[in-house]
Amino acid sequence: MLGPTVVWTLLIGIPLIFGITKAATDPRWLLHQLRALISVTVLLGFMVNVRTFHLVVEFLLQGLIGFLVVLAAVASIRPEHRVVERAFNSLLGIIGLLLVSFGTIYLVSGWTYIDWHQLTRDLLMPFWLGTWGSVFVAVLGVYSNLEKIFRHMARENPSWIDRFCRILPLALRAGHNPRTIRNCHGYWYNKIVNAFSLREARQVVKEFLQFCADREAAKSEAAQKLIDNAGLKGVDEEGAQLDQREFKETWNALETIMLWFHGWYGKNAKGYDLAKIKRIMELHDFKGLPEDHGITTHVSQDGESCYSMRKTVSGRILAVGMHGHNFRRWYWDGNHEPTGYPGKGGDWGTDWFTLAFNPNR
């Protein structure tokens, strides 16, 4: 049984390990793996059990096949290497056809003295190994998505059986979706941990998945709204601009800059350090904005007020400012650049509360 075991390890076991990433994200991976396993098992039976070669020949042949399988598995990871993957798979196919031909000739010529009982057992062994190996990798892939939650549960519940019962519904419903699993934190995580029974955990997971679906639908609706309202002038019933392209990305970038201003307040200069913030901005890529983002920053002469602003693709000017060393944000948007500084009059006024709530945020 050593020969079939070695060949199974080279042809099936090693590729299974490389497939753990797909097993963690594709719920149909196990089914596809089992379907592909049948054809590979037939090849293994002919190669190892039907026609026996010299020991040196078998060693070199198995090494070559194993090397090609590993290269094909590595090449399949990236789409741009699919041509290389097909080339290696073609070589494996040619070798397989030769081995099947040798096996067929051997079967025809030695029909009367072949031990069919032993041959059948040897043929089935790689199939069972591959089946249980695929199941193990599929379970391991799901666990890799849930490992962080499962380990974190140990702090509040040391019993792995209780933890398993609480996380099982999440594993069955969303175990192959790492993005959904990452959203299971805070409120929803606490509800799953504090579930009193498997039934209650199932209900919590059902509500959590509905929450995720509603949020994705809201994101899709918002994205479609950006497309539909592109170039439209005017405001909606809540006073927000119809054309909101780049608004979210711009607000996020401006608020990030305010965090930098707050962190460097009074360290290298009196008040807000404009030179330091500009150097940081040169090294930073703002998500969702072009490389030439067009953000400008300004600091008052006494260093106690600052703001950053940017013109969006629709021509709307968005700005976020601060006055004094605190976390209060002043929000402003309009068709022109703001005058003055937060807390010092002009378009910003002297009361942050009047600008704290903006319908375009």
mmCIF file of C-alpha atoms in Angstrom:
data_model
loop_
_atom_site.group_PDB
_atom_site.id
_atom_site.type_symbol
_atom_site.label_atom_id
_atom_site.label_comp_id
_atom_site.label_asym_id
_atom_site.label_seq_id
_atom_site.Cartn_x
_atom_site.Cartn_y
_atom_site.Cartn_z
ATOM 1 C CA MET A 1 0.000 0.000 0.000
ATOM 2 C CA LEU A 2 3.047 2.261 0.129
ATOM 3 C CA GLY A 3 2.936 3.001 -3.602
ATOM 4 C CA PRO A 4 -0.688 4.198 -3.697
ATOM 5 C CA THR A 5 -0.161 6.224 -0.523
ATOM 6 C CA VAL A 6 2.870 8.034 -1.943
ATOM 7 C CA VAL A 7 1.141 8.756 -5.240
ATOM 8 C CA TRP A 8 -2.016 9.956 -3.483
ATOM 9 C CA THR A 9 0.086 12.352 -1.420
ATOM 10 C CA LEU A 10 1.756 13.760 -4.536
ATOM 11 C CA LEU A 11 -1.295 13.955 -6.799
ATOM 12 C CA ILE A 12 -4.110 14.717 -4.369
ATOM 13 C CA GLY A 13 -2.805 15.543 -0.891
ATOM 14 C CA ILE A 14 -0.468 18.397 -1.868
ATOM 15 C CA PRO A 15 -2.958 20.119 -4.229
ATOM 16 C CA LEU A 16 -5.566 19.912 -1.461
ATOM 17 C CA ILE A 17 -3.339 21.977 0.826
ATOM 18 C CA PHE A 18 -2.940 24.638 -1.863
ATOM 19 C CA GLY A 19 -6.726 24.707 -2.257
ATOM 20 C CA ILE A 20 -7.470 25.758 1.326
ATOM 21 C CA THR A 21 -7.904 29.397 0.250
ATOM 22 C CA LYS A 22 -10.598 28.439 -2.264
ATOM 23 C CA ALA A 23 -12.153 26.056 0.252
ATOM 24 C CA ALA A 24 -12.525 28.961 2.687
ATOM 25 C CA THR A 25 -14.419 31.170 0.207
ATOM 26 C CA ASP A 26 -16.236 28.849 -2.214
ATOM 27 C CA PRO A 27 -19.187 26.886 -0.740
ATOM 28 C CA ARG A 28 -19.167 24.534 -3.769
ATOM 29 C CA TRP A 29 -15.452 23.750 -3.551
ATOM 30 C CA LEU A 30 -15.976 20.426 -1.793
ATOM 31 C CA LEU A 31 -18.481 19.229 -4.401
ATOM 32 C CA HIS A 32 -16.182 20.213 -7.273
ATOM 33 C CA GLN A 33 -13.257 18.522 -5.540
ATOM 34 C CA LEU A 34 -15.153 15.251 -5.132
ATOM 35 C CA ARG A 35 -16.198 15.311 -8.787
ATOM 36 C CA ALA A 36 -12.629 15.867 -9.921
ATOM 37 C CA LEU A 37 -11.431 13.161 -7.564
ATOM 38 C CA ILE A 38 -13.128 10.364 -9.501
ATOM 39 C CA SER A 39 -11.061 10.823 -12.658
ATOM 40 C CA VAL A 40 -7.829 11.172 -10.693
ATOM 41 C CA THR A 41 -8.606 7.978 -8.780
ATOM 42 C CA VAL A 42 -8.966 5.980 -12.002
ATOM 43 C CA LEU A 43 -5.571 7.256 -13.149
ATOM 44 C CA LEU A 44 -4.002 6.309 -9.831
ATOM 45 C CA GLY A 45 -5.385 2.786 -10.068
ATOM 46 C CA PHE A 46 -3.916 2.169 -13.511
ATOM 47 C CA MET A 47 -0.586 3.762 -12.688
ATOM 48 C CA VAL A 48 0.163 2.083 -9.361
ATOM 49 C CA ASN A 49 -1.710 -1.194 -9.253
ATOM 50 C CA VAL A 50 -2.289 -2.365 -12.795
ATOM 51 C CA ARG A 51 1.141 -1.883 -14.367
ATOM 52 C CA THR A 52 4.190 -2.021 -12.106
ATOM 53 C CA PHE A 53 7.437 -0.498 -13.358
ATOM 54 C CA HIS A 54 10.973 -0.871 -12.123
ATOM 55 C CA LEU A 55 11.510 0.796 -8.732
ATOM 56 C CA VAL A 56 13.822 3.465 -10.165
ATOM 57 C CA VAL A 57 11.384 4.192 -12.996
ATOM 58 C CA GLU A 58 8.454 4.497 -10.609
ATOM 59 C CA PHE A 59 10.428 6.767 -8.293
ATOM 60 C CA LEU A 60 11.413 9.112 -11.121
ATOM 61 C CA LEU A 61 7.941 9.006 -12.659
ATOM 62 C CA GLN A 62 6.174 9.781 -9.389
ATOM 63 C CA GLY A 63 8.620 12.582 -8.674
ATOM 64 C CA LEU A 64 7.993 14.110 -12.106
ATOM 65 C CA ILE A 65 4.234 13.855 -11.734
ATOM 66 C CA GLY A 66 4.340 15.325 -8.233
ATOM 67 C CA PHE A 67 6.539 18.204 -9.418
ATOM 68 C CA LEU A 68 4.163 19.003 -12.301
ATOM 69 C CA VAL A 69 1.133 18.838 -10.007
ATOM 70 C CA VAL A 70 2.697 21.257 -7.524
ATOM 71 C CA LEU A 71 3.629 23.690 -10.308
ATOM 72 C CA ALA A 72 0.101 23.507 -11.743
ATOM 73 C CA ALA A 73 -1.404 24.112 -8.300
ATOM 74 C CA VAL A 74 0.825 27.148 -7.691
ATOM 75 C CA ALA A 75 0.093 28.532 -11.178
ATOM 76 C CA SER A 76 -3.668 28.256 -10.573
ATOM 77 C CA ILE A 77 -3.492 30.779 -7.708
ATOM 78 C CA ARG A 78 -3.141 33.805 -10.020
ATOM 79 C CA PRO A 79 -5.332 34.344 -13.112
ATOM 80 C CA GLU A 80 -2.398 35.667 -15.162
ATOM 81 C CA HIS A 81 -0.650 32.281 -14.794
ATOM 82 C CA ARG A 82 -3.523 30.239 -16.227
ATOM 83 C CA VAL A 83 -1.568 29.613 -19.461
ATOM 84 C CA VAL A 84 1.222 27.986 -17.453
ATOM 85 C CA GLU A 85 -1.342 25.951 -15.495
ATOM 86 C CA ARG A 86 -2.887 24.623 -18.715
ATOM 87 C CA ALA A 87 0.558 23.653 -20.023
ATOM 88 C CA PHE A 88 1.378 21.622 -16.910
ATOM 89 C CA ASN A 89 -2.056 20.006 -16.929
ATOM 90 C CA SER A 90 -1.547 19.044 -20.576
ATOM 91 C CA LEU A 91 1.739 17.329 -19.703
ATOM 92 C CA LEU A 92 0.009 15.496 -16.876
ATOM 93 C CA GLY A 93 -2.727 14.441 -19.278
ATOM 94 C CA ILE A 94 -0.202 13.016 -21.742
ATOM 95 C CA ILE A 95 1.543 11.074 -18.977
ATOM 96 C CA GLY A 96 -1.819 9.825 -17.768
ATOM 97 C CA LEU A 97 -2.814 8.594 -21.229
ATOM 98 C CA LEU A 98 0.478 6.681 -21.556
ATOM 99 C CA LEU A 99 0.005 5.075 -18.168
ATOM 100 C CA VAL A 100 -3.601 4.154 -18.957
ATOM 101 C CA SER A 101 -2.429 2.577 -22.206
ATOM 102 C CA PHE A 102 0.204 0.502 -20.398
ATOM 103 C CA GLY A 103 -2.397 -0.518 -17.821
ATOM 104 C CA THR A 104 -4.928 -1.528 -20.453
ATOM 105 C CA ILE A 105 -2.382 -3.692 -22.265
ATOM 106 C CA TYR A 106 -1.432 -5.319 -18.983
ATOM 107 C CA LEU A 107 -5.070 -6.054 -18.121
ATOM 108 C CA VAL A 108 -5.756 -7.668 -21.474
ATOM 109 C CA SER A 109 -2.618 -9.810 -21.417
ATOM 110 C CA GLY A 110 -2.830 -10.844 -17.721
ATOM 111 C CA TRP A 111 -6.580 -11.223 -17.274
ATOM 112 C CA THR A 112 -6.404 -14.739 -15.809
ATOM 113 C CA TYR A 113 -3.785 -14.304 -13.060
ATOM 114 C CA ILE A 114 -4.555 -10.755 -11.736
ATOM 115 C CA ASP A 115 -5.622 -10.566 -8.070
ATOM 116 C CA TRP A 116 -8.855 -8.599 -8.585
ATOM 117 C CA HIS A 117 -9.700 -8.432 -4.870
ATOM 118 C CA GLN A 118 -6.401 -6.748 -4.041
ATOM 119 C CA LEU A 119 -6.610 -4.558 -7.118
ATOM 120 C CA THR A 120 -10.099 -3.307 -6.195
ATOM 121 C CA ARG A 121 -8.967 -2.447 -2.678
ATOM 122 C CA ASP A 122 -5.961 -0.577 -3.994
ATOM 123 C CA LEU A 123 -8.123 1.325 -6.472
ATOM 124 C CA LEU A 124 -10.607 2.432 -3.810
ATOM 125 C CA MET A 125 -8.006 3.484 -1.251
ATOM 126 C CA PRO A 126 -6.991 6.764 -3.000
ATOM 127 C CA PHE A 127 -10.661 7.637 -3.452
ATOM 128 C CA TRP A 128 -11.422 7.317 0.254
ATOM 129 C CA LEU A 129 -8.266 9.178 1.196
ATOM 130 C CA GLY A 130 -9.147 11.957 -1.215
ATOM 131 C CA THR A 131 -12.730 12.151 0.029
ATOM 132 C CA TRP A 132 -11.828 12.486 3.689
ATOM 133 C CA GLY A 133 -8.901 14.748 2.831
ATOM 134 C CA SER A 134 -11.224 17.081 0.901
ATOM 135 C CA VAL A 135 -13.711 17.145 3.769
ATOM 136 C CA PHE A 136 -10.917 17.930 6.214
ATOM 137 C CA VAL A 137 -9.594 20.825 4.091
ATOM 138 C CA ALA A 138 -13.137 22.200 3.605
ATOM 139 C CA VAL A 139 -13.754 22.186 7.366
ATOM 140 C CA LEU A 140 -10.330 23.702 7.982
ATOM 141 C CA GLY A 141 -11.073 26.467 5.469
ATOM 142 C CA VAL A 142 -14.308 27.390 7.246
ATOM 143 C CA TYR A 143 -12.550 27.303 10.615
ATOM 144 C CA SER A 144 -9.875 29.672 9.312
ATOM 145 C CA ASN A 145 -12.631 32.249 8.714
ATOM 146 C CA LEU A 146 -14.113 31.728 12.182
ATOM 147 C CA GLU A 147 -10.908 31.191 14.159
ATOM 148 C CA LYS A 148 -10.684 34.751 15.490
ATOM 149 C CA ILE A 149 -14.264 34.693 16.784
ATOM 150 C CA PHE A 150 -13.886 31.174 18.194
ATOM 151 C CA ARG A 151 -10.701 32.088 20.075
ATOM 152 C CA HIS A 152 -12.191 35.332 21.335
ATOM 153 C CA MET A 153 -15.148 33.391 22.722
ATOM 154 C CA ALA A 154 -12.747 31.403 24.898
ATOM 155 C CA ARG A 155 -12.271 34.462 27.108
ATOM 156 C CA GLU A 156 -15.923 34.414 28.094
ATOM 157 C CA ASN A 157 -16.735 30.715 27.735
ATOM 158 C CA PRO A 158 -13.908 28.170 28.219
ATOM 159 C CA SER A 159 -16.107 25.223 27.202
ATOM 160 C CA TRP A 160 -15.356 24.442 23.558
ATOM 161 C CA ILE A 161 -18.624 22.518 23.266
ATOM 162 C CA ASP A 162 -20.657 25.625 24.184
ATOM 163 C CA ARG A 163 -18.585 27.725 21.833
ATOM 164 C CA PHE A 164 -19.094 25.182 19.051
ATOM 165 C CA CYS A 165 -22.885 25.192 19.536
ATOM 166 C CA ARG A 166 -23.010 28.990 19.388
ATOM 167 C CA ILE A 167 -20.769 29.342 16.355
ATOM 168 C CA LEU A 168 -22.182 26.380 14.393
ATOM 169 C CA PRO A 169 -25.144 28.311 12.877
ATOM 170 C CA LEU A 170 -22.780 31.053 11.721
ATOM 171 C CA ALA A 171 -20.428 28.468 10.224
ATOM 172 C CA LEU A 172 -23.238 26.747 8.331
ATOM 173 C CA ARG A 173 -24.862 29.950 7.034
ATOM 174 C CA ALA A 174 -21.855 32.195 6.380
ATOM 175 C CA GLY A 175 -18.720 30.132 6.960
ATOM 176 C CA HIS A 176 -17.527 30.641 3.368
ATOM 177 C CA ASN A 177 -17.989 34.421 3.405
ATOM 178 C CA PRO A 178 -15.013 36.101 5.161
ATOM 179 C CA ARG A 179 -16.500 39.549 4.554
ATOM 180 C CA THR A 180 -19.680 38.662 6.436
ATOM 181 C CA ILE A 181 -17.679 37.039 9.236
ATOM 182 C CA ARG A 182 -15.611 40.225 9.678
ATOM 183 C CA ASN A 183 -18.847 42.163 10.220
ATOM 184 C CA CYS A 184 -19.770 39.911 13.139
ATOM 185 C CA HIS A 185 -18.446 42.091 15.946
ATOM 186 C CA GLY A 186 -19.736 44.350 18.652
ATOM 187 C CA TYR A 187 -23.496 44.029 19.062
ATOM 188 C CA TRP A 188 -23.934 40.897 16.939
ATOM 189 C CA TYR A 189 -20.931 39.139 18.423
ATOM 190 C CA ASN A 190 -22.239 39.741 21.937
ATOM 191 C CA LYS A 191 -25.675 38.396 20.988
ATOM 192 C CA ILE A 192 -24.150 35.170 19.637
ATOM 193 C CA VAL A 193 -21.903 34.746 22.691
ATOM 194 C CA ASN A 194 -24.806 35.329 25.080
ATOM 195 C CA ALA A 195 -27.206 32.968 23.287
ATOM 196 C CA PHE A 196 -28.593 30.436 25.762
ATOM 197 C CA SER A 197 -29.158 27.635 23.265
ATOM 198 C CA LEU A 198 -28.408 26.454 19.753
ATOM 199 C CA ARG A 199 -31.904 27.487 18.696
ATOM 200 C CA GLU A 200 -31.403 31.028 19.966
ATOM 201 C CA ALA A 201 -27.992 31.195 18.252
ATOM 202 C CA ARG A 202 -29.652 30.190 14.977
ATOM 203 C CA GLN A 203 -32.176 33.014 15.360
ATOM 204 C CA VAL A 204 -29.424 35.542 16.097
ATOM 205 C CA VAL A 205 -27.470 34.442 13.023
ATOM 206 C CA LYS A 206 -30.624 34.742 10.916
ATOM 207 C CA GLU A 207 -31.135 38.317 12.112
ATOM 208 C CA PHE A 208 -27.447 39.116 11.579
ATOM 209 C CA LEU A 209 -27.480 37.853 7.992
ATOM 210 C CA GLN A 210 -30.651 39.865 7.299
ATOM 211 C CA PHE A 211 -28.897 42.936 8.703
ATOM 212 C CA CYS A 212 -25.919 42.313 6.399
ATOM 213 C CA ALA A 213 -28.226 41.831 3.400
ATOM 214 C CA ASP A 214 -30.095 45.072 4.155
ATOM 215 C CA ARG A 215 -26.840 46.972 4.504
ATOM 216 C CA GLU A 216 -25.525 45.616 1.199
ATOM 217 C CA ALA A 217 -28.798 46.556 -0.457
ATOM 218 C CA ALA A 218 -28.505 50.082 0.969
ATOM 219 C CA LYS A 219 -24.948 50.355 -0.374
ATOM 220 C CA SER A 220 -26.072 49.194 -3.804
ATOM 221 C CA GLU A 221 -28.941 51.662 -3.751
ATOM 222 C CA ALA A 222 -26.595 54.488 -2.748
ATOM 223 C CA ALA A 223 -24.131 53.537 -5.513
ATOM 224 C CA GLN A 224 -26.921 53.489 -8.084
ATOM 225 C CA LYS A 225 -28.175 56.825 -6.796
ATOM 226 C CA LEU A 226 -24.750 58.335 -7.422
ATOM 227 C CA ILE A 227 -24.955 57.173 -11.030
ATOM 228 C CA ASP A 228 -28.538 58.316 -11.562
ATOM 229 C CA ASN A 229 -27.950 61.761 -10.024
ATOM 230 C CA ALA A 230 -24.605 62.457 -11.688
ATOM 231 C CA GLY A 231 -24.631 65.984 -13.096
ATOM 232 C CA LEU A 232 -28.025 66.918 -11.629
ATOM 233 C CA LYS A 233 -28.373 70.316 -9.988
ATOM 234 C CA GLY A 234 -30.441 71.098 -6.935
ATOM 235 C CA VAL A 235 -31.198 69.474 -3.597
ATOM 236 C CA ASP A 236 -33.523 66.753 -2.322
ATOM 237 C CA GLU A 237 -36.263 67.046 0.303
ATOM 238 C CA GLU A 238 -33.660 66.912 3.110
ATOM 239 C CA GLY A 239 -31.554 69.718 1.659
ATOM 240 C CA ALA A 240 -28.738 67.471 0.417
ATOM 241 C CA GLN A 241 -27.143 67.962 -2.984
ATOM 242 C CA LEU A 242 -28.450 65.593 -5.648
ATOM 243 C CA ASP A 243 -25.010 65.068 -7.171
ATOM 244 C CA GLN A 244 -23.056 63.481 -4.312
ATOM 245 C CA ARG A 245 -20.112 62.099 -6.302
ATOM 246 C CA GLU A 246 -16.871 62.018 -4.226
ATOM 247 C CA PHE A 247 -18.664 63.471 -1.196
ATOM 248 C CA LYS A 248 -18.085 60.453 1.039
ATOM 249 C CA GLU A 249 -14.443 60.019 0.008
ATOM 250 C CA THR A 250 -13.762 63.747 0.418
ATOM 251 C CA TRP A 251 -15.327 63.961 3.892
ATOM 252 C CA ASN A 252 -13.299 60.931 5.008
ATOM 253 C CA ALA A 253 -10.066 62.459 3.711
ATOM 254 C CA LEU A 254 -10.738 65.825 5.334
ATOM 255 C CA GLU A 255 -11.598 64.259 8.687
ATOM 256 C CA THR A 256 -8.414 62.190 8.528
ATOM 257 C CA ILE A 257 -6.400 65.376 8.078
ATOM 258 C CA MET A 258 -8.156 66.869 11.097
ATOM 259 C CA LEU A 259 -6.985 63.905 13.165
ATOM 260 C CA TRP A 260 -3.429 64.646 12.075
ATOM 261 C CA PHE A 261 -3.836 68.308 12.982
ATOM 262 C CA HIS A 262 -5.133 67.364 16.412
ATOM 263 C CA GLY A 263 -2.319 64.884 17.030
ATOM 264 C CA TRP A 264 0.448 67.321 16.124
ATOM 265 C CA TYR A 265 -1.039 70.312 17.923
ATOM 266 C CA GLY A 266 1.645 72.254 19.803
ATOM 267 C CA LYS A 267 4.436 69.703 19.271
ATOM 268 C CA ASN A 268 6.728 71.355 16.742
ATOM 269 C CA ALA A 269 5.026 74.713 16.454
ATOM 270 C CA LYS A 270 2.618 76.971 18.277
ATOM 271 C CA GLY A 271 -0.871 75.621 17.753
ATOM 272 C CA TYR A 272 -1.576 73.669 14.564
ATOM 273 C CA ASP A 273 1.527 72.624 12.570
ATOM 274 C CA LEU A 274 0.751 73.321 8.906
ATOM 275 C CA ALA A 275 4.197 72.335 7.565
ATOM 276 C CA LYS A 276 4.101 68.941 9.276
ATOM 277 C CA ILE A 277 0.617 68.123 7.997
ATOM 278 C CA LYS A 278 1.595 69.017 4.432
ATOM 279 C CA ARG A 279 4.545 66.623 4.603
ATOM 280 C CA ILE A 280 2.268 63.851 5.859
ATOM 281 C CA MET A 281 -0.230 64.518 3.068
ATOM 282 C CA GLU A 282 2.506 64.126 0.454
ATOM 283 C CA LEU A 283 3.132 60.565 1.679
ATOM 284 C CA HIS A 284 -0.504 59.533 2.044
ATOM 285 C CA ASP A 285 -2.917 58.063 -0.515
ATOM 286 C CA PHE A 286 -6.521 59.013 0.180
ATOM 287 C CA LYS A 287 -8.869 56.116 -0.541
ATOM 288 C CA GLY A 288 -11.286 56.747 -3.394
ATOM 289 C CA LEU A 289 -9.618 59.989 -4.507
ATOM 290 C CA PRO A 290 -7.215 60.504 -7.423
ATOM 291 C CA GLU A 291 -3.498 60.867 -6.800
ATOM 292 C CA ASP A 292 -3.800 64.573 -7.527
ATOM 293 C CA HIS A 293 -6.566 64.956 -4.935
ATOM 294 C CA GLY A 294 -6.582 68.782 -4.823
ATOM 295 C CA ILE A 295 -6.940 69.034 -1.024
ATOM 296 C CA THR A 296 -5.639 72.275 0.478
ATOM 297 C CA THR A 297 -4.983 73.006 4.148
ATOM 298 C CA HIS A 298 -5.004 76.333 5.972
ATOM 299 C CA VAL A 299 -3.995 77.511 9.458
ATOM 300 C CA SER A 300 -4.750 80.887 11.022
ATOM 301 C CA GLN A 301 -1.902 83.217 11.980
ATOM 302 C CA ASP A 302 -2.222 82.474 15.691
ATOM 303 C CA GLY A 303 -2.229 78.712 14.979
ATOM 304 C CA GLU A 304 -5.507 78.155 16.859
ATOM 305 C CA SER A 305 -7.761 77.478 13.871
ATOM 306 C CA CYS A 306 -7.337 75.262 10.828
ATOM 307 C CA TYR A 307 -9.337 73.718 8.027
ATOM 308 C CA SER A 308 -8.899 71.536 4.927
ATOM 309 C CA MET A 309 -11.018 71.772 1.809
ATOM 310 C CA ARG A 310 -11.514 70.140 -1.575
ATOM 311 C CA LYS A 311 -13.599 70.717 -4.699
ATOM 312 C CA THR A 312 -15.521 67.613 -5.778
ATOM 313 C CA VAL A 313 -16.078 66.507 -9.361
ATOM 314 C CA SER A 314 -19.435 68.313 -9.333
ATOM 315 C CA GLY A 315 -17.771 71.604 -8.339
ATOM 316 C CA ARG A 316 -19.022 71.575 -4.743
ATOM 317 C CA ILE A 317 -16.526 72.810 -2.122
ATOM 318 C CA LEU A 318 -16.353 70.671 1.033
ATOM 319 C CA ALA A 319 -14.351 71.685 4.085
ATOM 320 C CA VAL A 320 -13.710 70.484 7.647
ATOM 321 C CA GLY A 321 -12.103 72.660 10.311
ATOM 322 C CA MET A 322 -11.225 72.906 14.002
ATOM 323 C CA HIS A 323 -10.783 75.690 16.509
ATOM 324 C CA GLY A 324 -8.708 75.191 19.623
ATOM 325 C CA HIS A 325 -7.267 71.895 20.766
ATOM 326 C CA ASN A 326 -10.451 69.801 20.873
ATOM 327 C CA PHE A 327 -12.237 67.183 18.800
ATOM 328 C CA ARG A 328 -15.109 69.387 17.664
ATOM 329 C CA ARG A 329 -15.419 69.435 13.889
ATOM 330 C CA TRP A 330 -16.723 72.344 11.855
ATOM 331 C CA TYR A 331 -18.309 71.232 8.555
ATOM 332 C CA TRP A 332 -18.897 73.529 5.634
ATOM 333 C CA ASP A 333 -19.912 73.092 2.007
ATOM 334 C CA GLY A 334 -20.867 75.557 -0.662
ATOM 335 C CA ASN A 335 -20.253 76.757 -4.199
ATOM 336 C CA HIS A 336 -17.234 78.858 -3.214
ATOM 337 C CA GLU A 337 -14.245 78.577 -0.908
ATOM 338 C CA PRO A 338 -15.040 79.468 2.721
ATOM 339 C CA THR A 339 -13.856 82.777 4.098
ATOM 340 C CA GLY A 340 -12.299 83.224 7.529
ATOM 341 C CA TYR A 341 -11.453 80.419 9.948
ATOM 342 C CA PRO A 342 -13.495 78.238 12.317
ATOM 343 C CA GLY A 343 -14.323 80.209 15.446
ATOM 344 C CA LYS A 344 -13.142 83.478 13.908
ATOM 345 C CA GLY A 345 -16.100 84.518 11.749
ATOM 346 C CA GLY A 346 -16.537 84.599 8.003
ATOM 347 C CA ASP A 347 -18.403 81.704 6.443
ATOM 348 C CA TRP A 348 -17.418 79.521 9.389
ATOM 349 C CA GLY A 349 -19.069 81.679 12.020
ATOM 350 C CA THR A 350 -18.176 81.543 15.708
ATOM 351 C CA ASP A 351 -20.358 78.632 16.878
ATOM 352 C CA TRP A 352 -19.307 75.110 15.831
ATOM 353 C CA PHE A 353 -22.778 73.750 16.583
ATOM 354 C CA THR A 354 -24.344 75.609 13.665
ATOM 355 C CA LEU A 355 -22.012 73.753 11.263
ATOM 356 C CA ALA A 356 -21.792 70.434 13.085
ATOM 357 C CA PHE A 357 -24.746 68.912 11.234
ATOM 358 C CA ASN A 358 -24.576 68.942 7.450
ATOM 359 C CA PRO A 359 -27.152 67.253 5.165
ATOM 360 C CA ASN A 360 -24.409 66.457 2.656
ATOM 361 C CA ARG A 361 -22.438 64.284 5.107
#
